[in-house]
PDB file of C-alpha atoms in Angstrom:
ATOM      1  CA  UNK A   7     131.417 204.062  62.774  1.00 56.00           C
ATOM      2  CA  UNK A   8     131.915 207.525  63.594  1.00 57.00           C
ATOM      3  CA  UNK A   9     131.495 210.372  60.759  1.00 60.00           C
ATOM      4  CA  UNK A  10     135.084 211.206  60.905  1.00 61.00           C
ATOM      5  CA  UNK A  11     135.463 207.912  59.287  1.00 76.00           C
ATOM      6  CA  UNK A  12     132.573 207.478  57.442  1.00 88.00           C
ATOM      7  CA  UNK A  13     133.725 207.988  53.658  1.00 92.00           C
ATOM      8  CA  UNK A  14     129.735 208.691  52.886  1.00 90.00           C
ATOM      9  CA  UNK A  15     128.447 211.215  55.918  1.00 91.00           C
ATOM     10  CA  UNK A  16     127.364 214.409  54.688  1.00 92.00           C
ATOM     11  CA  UNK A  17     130.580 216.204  55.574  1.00 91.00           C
ATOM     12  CA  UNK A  18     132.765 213.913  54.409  1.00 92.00           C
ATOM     13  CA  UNK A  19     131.243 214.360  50.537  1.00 93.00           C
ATOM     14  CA  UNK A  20     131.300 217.600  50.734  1.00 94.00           C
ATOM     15  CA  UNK A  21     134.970 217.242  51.260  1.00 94.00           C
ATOM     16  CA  UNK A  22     135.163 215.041  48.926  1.00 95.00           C
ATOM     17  CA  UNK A  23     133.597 216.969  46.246  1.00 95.00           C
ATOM     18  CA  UNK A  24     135.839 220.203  47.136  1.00 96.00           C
ATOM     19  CA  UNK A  25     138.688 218.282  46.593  1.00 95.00           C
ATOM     20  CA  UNK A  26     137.499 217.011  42.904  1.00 95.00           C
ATOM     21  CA  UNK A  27     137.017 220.220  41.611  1.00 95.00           C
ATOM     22  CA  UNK A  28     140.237 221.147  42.161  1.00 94.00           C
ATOM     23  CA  UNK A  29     141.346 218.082  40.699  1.00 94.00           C
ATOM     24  CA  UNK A  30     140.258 218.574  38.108  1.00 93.00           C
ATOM     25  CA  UNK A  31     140.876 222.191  37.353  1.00 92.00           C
ATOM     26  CA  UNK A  32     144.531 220.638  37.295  1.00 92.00           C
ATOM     27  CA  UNK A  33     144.127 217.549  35.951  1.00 89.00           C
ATOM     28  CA  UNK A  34     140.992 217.091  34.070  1.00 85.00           C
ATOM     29  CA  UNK A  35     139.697 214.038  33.458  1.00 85.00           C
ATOM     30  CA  UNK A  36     143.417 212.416  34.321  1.00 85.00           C
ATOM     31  CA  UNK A  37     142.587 212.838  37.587  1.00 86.00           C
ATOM     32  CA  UNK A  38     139.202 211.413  38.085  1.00 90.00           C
ATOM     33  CA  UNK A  39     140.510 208.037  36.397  1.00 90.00           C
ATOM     34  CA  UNK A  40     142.951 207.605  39.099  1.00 89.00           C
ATOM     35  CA  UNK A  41     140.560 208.508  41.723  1.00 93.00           C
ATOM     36  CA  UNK A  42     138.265 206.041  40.122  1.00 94.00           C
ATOM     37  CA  UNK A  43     141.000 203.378  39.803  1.00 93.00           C
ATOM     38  CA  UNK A  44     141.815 203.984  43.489  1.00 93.00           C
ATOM     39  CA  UNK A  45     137.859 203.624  44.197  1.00 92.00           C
ATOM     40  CA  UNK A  46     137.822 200.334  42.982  1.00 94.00           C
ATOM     41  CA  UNK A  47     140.451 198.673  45.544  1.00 96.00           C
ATOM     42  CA  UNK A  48     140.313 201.121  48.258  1.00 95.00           C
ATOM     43  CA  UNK A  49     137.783 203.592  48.720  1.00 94.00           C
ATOM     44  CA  UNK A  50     139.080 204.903  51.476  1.00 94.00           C
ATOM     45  CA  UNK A  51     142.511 206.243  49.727  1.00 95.00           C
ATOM     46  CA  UNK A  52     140.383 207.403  47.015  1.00 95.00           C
ATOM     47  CA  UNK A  53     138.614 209.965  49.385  1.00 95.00           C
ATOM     48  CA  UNK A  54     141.728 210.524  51.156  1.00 95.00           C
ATOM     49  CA  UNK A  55     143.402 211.877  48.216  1.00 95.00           C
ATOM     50  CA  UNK A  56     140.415 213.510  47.291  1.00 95.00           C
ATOM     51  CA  UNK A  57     139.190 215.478  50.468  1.00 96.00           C
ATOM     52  CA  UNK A  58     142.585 215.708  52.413  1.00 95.00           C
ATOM     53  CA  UNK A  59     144.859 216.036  49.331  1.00 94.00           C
ATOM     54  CA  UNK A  60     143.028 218.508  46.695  1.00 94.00           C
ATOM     55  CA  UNK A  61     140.772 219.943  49.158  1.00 94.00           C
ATOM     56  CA  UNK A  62     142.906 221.085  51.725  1.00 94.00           C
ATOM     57  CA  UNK A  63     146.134 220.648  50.960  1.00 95.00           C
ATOM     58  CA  UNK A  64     146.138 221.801  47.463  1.00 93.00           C
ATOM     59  CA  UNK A  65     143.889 224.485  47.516  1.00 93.00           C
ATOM     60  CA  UNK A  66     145.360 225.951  50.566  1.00 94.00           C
ATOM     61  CA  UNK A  67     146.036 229.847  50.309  1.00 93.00           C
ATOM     62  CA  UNK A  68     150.251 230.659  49.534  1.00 95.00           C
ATOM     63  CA  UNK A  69     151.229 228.727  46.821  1.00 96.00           C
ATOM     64  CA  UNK A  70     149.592 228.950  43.150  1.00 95.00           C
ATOM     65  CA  UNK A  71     149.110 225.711  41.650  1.00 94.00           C
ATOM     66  CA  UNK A  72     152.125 226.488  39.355  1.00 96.00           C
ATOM     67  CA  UNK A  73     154.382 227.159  41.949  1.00 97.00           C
ATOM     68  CA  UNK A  74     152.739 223.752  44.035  1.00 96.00           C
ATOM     69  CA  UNK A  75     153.124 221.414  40.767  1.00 96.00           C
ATOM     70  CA  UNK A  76     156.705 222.471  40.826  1.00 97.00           C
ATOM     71  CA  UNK A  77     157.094 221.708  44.182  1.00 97.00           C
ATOM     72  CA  UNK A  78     155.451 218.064  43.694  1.00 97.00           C
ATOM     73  CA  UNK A  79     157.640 217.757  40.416  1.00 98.00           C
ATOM     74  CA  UNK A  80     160.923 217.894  42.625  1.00 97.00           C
ATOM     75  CA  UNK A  81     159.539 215.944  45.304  1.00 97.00           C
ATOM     76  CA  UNK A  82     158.275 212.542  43.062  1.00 98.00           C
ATOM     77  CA  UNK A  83     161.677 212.818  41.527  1.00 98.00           C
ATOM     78  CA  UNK A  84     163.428 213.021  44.747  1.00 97.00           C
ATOM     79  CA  UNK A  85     161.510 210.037  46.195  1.00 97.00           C
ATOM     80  CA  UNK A  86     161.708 208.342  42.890  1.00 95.00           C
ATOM     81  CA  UNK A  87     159.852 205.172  42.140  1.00 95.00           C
ATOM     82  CA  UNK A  88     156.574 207.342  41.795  1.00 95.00           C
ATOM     83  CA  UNK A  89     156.743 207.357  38.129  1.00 95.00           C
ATOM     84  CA  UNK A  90     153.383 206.771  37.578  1.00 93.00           C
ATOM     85  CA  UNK A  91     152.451 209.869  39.989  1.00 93.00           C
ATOM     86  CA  UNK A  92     155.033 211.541  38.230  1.00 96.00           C
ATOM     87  CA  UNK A  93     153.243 211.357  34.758  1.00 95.00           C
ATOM     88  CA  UNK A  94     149.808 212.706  36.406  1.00 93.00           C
ATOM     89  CA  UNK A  95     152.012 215.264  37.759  1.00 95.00           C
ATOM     90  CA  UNK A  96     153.834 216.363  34.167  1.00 97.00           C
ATOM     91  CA  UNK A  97     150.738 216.452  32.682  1.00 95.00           C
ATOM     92  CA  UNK A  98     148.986 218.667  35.476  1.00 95.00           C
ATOM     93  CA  UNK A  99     152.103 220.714  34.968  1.00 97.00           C
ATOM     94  CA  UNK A 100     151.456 221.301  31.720  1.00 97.00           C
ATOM     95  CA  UNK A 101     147.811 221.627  32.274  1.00 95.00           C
ATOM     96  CA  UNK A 102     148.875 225.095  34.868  1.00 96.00           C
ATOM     97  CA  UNK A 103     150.842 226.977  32.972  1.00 97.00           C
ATOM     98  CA  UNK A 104     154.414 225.488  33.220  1.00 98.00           C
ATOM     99  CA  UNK A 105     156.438 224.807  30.350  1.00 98.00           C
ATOM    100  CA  UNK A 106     157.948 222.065  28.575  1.00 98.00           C
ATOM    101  CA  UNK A 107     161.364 223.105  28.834  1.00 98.00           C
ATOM    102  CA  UNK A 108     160.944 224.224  32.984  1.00 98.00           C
ATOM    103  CA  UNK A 109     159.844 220.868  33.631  1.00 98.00           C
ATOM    104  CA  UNK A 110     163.685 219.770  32.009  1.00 98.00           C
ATOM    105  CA  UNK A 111     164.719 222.133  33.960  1.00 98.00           C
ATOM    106  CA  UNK A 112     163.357 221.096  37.212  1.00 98.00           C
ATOM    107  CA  UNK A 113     164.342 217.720  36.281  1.00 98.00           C
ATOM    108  CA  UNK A 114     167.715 218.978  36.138  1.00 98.00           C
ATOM    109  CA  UNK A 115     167.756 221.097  39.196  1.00 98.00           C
ATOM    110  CA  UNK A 116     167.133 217.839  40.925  1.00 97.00           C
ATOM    111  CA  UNK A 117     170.341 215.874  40.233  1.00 98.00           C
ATOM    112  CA  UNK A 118     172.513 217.673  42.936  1.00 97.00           C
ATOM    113  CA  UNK A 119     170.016 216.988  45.938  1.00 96.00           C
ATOM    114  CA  UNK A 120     168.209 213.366  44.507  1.00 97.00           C
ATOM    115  CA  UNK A 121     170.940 212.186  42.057  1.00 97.00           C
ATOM    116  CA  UNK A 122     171.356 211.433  38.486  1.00 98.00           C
ATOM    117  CA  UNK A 123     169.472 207.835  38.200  1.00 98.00           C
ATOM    118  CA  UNK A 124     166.337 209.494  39.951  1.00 98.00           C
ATOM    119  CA  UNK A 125     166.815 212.741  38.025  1.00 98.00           C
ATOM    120  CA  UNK A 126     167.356 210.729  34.607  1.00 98.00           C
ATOM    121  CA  UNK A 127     164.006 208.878  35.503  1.00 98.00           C
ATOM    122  CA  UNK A 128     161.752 211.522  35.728  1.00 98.00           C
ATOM    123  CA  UNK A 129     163.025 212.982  32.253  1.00 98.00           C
ATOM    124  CA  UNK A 130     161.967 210.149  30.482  1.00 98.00           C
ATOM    125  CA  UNK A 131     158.924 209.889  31.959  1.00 98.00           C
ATOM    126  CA  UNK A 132     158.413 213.794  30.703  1.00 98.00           C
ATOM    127  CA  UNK A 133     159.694 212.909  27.578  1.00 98.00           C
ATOM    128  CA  UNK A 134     156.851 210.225  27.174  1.00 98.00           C
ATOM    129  CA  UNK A 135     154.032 212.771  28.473  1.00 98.00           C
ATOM    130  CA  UNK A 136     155.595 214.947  25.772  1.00 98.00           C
ATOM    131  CA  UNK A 137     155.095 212.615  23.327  1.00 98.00           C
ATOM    132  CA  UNK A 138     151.533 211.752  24.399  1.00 96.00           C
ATOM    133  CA  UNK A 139     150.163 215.202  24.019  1.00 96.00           C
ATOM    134  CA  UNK A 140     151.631 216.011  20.818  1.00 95.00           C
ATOM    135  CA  UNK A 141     150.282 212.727  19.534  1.00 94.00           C
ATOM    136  CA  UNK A 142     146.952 213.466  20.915  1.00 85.00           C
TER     137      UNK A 142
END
């Protein structure tokens, strides 16, 4: 197999590992659990996410991670049917700096492009991240 698809070479750890750190300066331990879940059917995806996702995508320079979990807060509503990326998301949101009451907002910022169902979705979903935390 060549390194560029070896999930274990030397390199591809060190991605790897670059993008886990900023996981979890956004996510904490929320985001090592799916990682790990991933890990467990496809280890593959798990790295993906990991190297490609955190580590290059995410910690690329232009955006603050603010400004990029708003961005991924309108897109998972727009798609819809990524509720359970959507809760990760709320919670990273929360996590950087963005407020209970933007996230509403963003939520309803989305009906005129995505529509009310998807829109309506994704608010519940905050409202049970909400609900989490303060019960935590």
């Amino acid at each position: 197999m060549s390194e560029q698809y070896d999930i274990d070479s030397p390199a591809s750890i060190a991605r790897r590992e670059a993008g886990l750190a900023v996981l979890a300066a956004i996510d904490g331990d929320a985001g090592q659990a799916v990682i790990d879940s991933l890990g467990e059917i496809s280890p593959a995806l798990a790295h993906h996410v990991a190297a490609w996702g955190f580590g290059e995508v995410y910690a690329r320079p232009g955006l603050d991670p603010r400004s990029r979990q708003l961005v991924t807060l309108g897109v998972l509503t727009a798609l819809g049917g990524a509720e359970p990326q959507l809760r990760v998301h709320i919670n990273a949101a929360l996590n950087v700096g963005i407020t209970r009451d933007e996230i509403v907002e963003a939520f309803l910022h989305t009906v005129p492009y995505a529509g009310f169902p998807r829109a309506i979705n994704a608010t519940l979903v905050a409202r049970d991240v909400f609900a989490e935390r303060e019960n935590a």
